[in-house]
mmCIF file of C-alpha atoms in Angstrom:
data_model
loop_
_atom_site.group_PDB
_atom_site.id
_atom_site.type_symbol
_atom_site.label_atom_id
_atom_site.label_comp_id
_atom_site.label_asym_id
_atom_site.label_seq_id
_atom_site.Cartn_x
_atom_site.Cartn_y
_atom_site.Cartn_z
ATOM 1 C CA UNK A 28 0.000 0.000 0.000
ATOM 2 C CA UNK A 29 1.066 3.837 -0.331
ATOM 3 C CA UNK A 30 0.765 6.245 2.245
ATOM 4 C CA UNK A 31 -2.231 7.520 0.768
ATOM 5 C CA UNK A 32 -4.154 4.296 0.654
ATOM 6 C CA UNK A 33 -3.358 3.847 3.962
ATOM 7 C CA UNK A 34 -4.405 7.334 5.325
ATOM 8 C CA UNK A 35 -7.756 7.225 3.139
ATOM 9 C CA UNK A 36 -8.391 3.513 4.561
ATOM 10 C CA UNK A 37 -8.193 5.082 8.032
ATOM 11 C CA UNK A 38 -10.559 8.015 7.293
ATOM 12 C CA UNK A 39 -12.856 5.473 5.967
ATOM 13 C CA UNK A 40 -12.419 3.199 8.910
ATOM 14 C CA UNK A 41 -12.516 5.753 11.784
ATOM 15 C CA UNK A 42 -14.712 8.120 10.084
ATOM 16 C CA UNK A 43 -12.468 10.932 10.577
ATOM 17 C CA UNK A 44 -11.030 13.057 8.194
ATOM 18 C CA UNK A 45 -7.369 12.292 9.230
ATOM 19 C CA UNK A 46 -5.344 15.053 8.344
ATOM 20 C CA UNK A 47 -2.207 13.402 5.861
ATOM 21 C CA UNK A 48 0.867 14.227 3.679
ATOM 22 C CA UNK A 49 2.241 12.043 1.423
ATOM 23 C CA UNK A 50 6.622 12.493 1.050
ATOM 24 C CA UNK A 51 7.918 11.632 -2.377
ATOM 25 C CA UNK A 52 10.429 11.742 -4.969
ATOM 26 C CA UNK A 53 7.915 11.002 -7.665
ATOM 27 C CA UNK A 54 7.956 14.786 -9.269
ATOM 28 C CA UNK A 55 4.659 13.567 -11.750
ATOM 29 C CA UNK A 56 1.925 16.100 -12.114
ATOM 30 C CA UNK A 57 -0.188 13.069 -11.860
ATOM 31 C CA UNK A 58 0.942 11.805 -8.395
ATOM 32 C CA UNK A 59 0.706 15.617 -7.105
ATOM 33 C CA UNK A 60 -3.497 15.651 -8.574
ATOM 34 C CA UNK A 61 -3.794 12.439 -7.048
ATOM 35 C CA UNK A 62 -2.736 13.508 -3.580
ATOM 36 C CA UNK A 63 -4.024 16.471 -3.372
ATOM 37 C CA UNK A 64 -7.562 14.829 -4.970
ATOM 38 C CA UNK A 65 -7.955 12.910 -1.509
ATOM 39 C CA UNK A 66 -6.985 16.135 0.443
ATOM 40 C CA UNK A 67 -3.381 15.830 1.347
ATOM 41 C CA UNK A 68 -0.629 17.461 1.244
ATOM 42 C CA UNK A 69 2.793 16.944 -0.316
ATOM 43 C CA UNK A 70 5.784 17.594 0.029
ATOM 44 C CA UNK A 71 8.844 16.515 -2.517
ATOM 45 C CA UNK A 72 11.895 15.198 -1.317
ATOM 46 C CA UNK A 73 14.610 15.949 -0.290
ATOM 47 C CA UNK A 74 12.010 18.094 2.393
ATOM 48 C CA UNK A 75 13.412 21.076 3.711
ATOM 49 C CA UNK A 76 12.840 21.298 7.821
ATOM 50 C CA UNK A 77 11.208 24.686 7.000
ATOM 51 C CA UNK A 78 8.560 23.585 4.616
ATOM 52 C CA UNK A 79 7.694 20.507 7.304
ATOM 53 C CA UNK A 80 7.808 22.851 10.126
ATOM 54 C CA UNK A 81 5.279 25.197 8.188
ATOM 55 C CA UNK A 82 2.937 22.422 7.762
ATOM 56 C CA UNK A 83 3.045 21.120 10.816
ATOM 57 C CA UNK A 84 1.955 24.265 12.522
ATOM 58 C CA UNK A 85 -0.660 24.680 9.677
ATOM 59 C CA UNK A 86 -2.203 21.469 10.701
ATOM 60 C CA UNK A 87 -1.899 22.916 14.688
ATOM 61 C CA UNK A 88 -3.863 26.310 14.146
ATOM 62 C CA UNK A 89 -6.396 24.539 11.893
ATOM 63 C CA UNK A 90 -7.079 22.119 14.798
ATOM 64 C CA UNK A 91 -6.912 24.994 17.250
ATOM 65 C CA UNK A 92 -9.351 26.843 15.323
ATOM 66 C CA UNK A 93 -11.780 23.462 14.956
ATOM 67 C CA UNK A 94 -11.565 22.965 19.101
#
């Protein structure tokens, strides 16, 4: 399985939308409209600390906001 089969079982299982990002080296415009299709993010490797580190606190205001 890929990451994103596995994150889109899990929202399906839990009925949650688990937030997800999917880290690749495949640079295809088709892999980037397929992950971002099932609402993820992506990031390309190599991934910069700063790019992670913006999307990580992304993820923490949006779940701030939701609470």
């Amino acid at each position: 399985d890929t990451g994103d089969n596995v994150i889109m079982n899990l929202r399906e299982r839990f009925k949650v939308d688990i937030p997800g990002v999917i880290i690749t080296a495949d640079h295809s415009d088709e892999r980037e409209t397929s992950v971002r299709g099932q609402g993820l993010a992506l990031l390309r490797k190599p991934v910069k600390a700063a790019a992670m580190r913006a999307l990580l606190n992304q993820y923490a205001r949006q779940r701030q906001a939701a609470e």
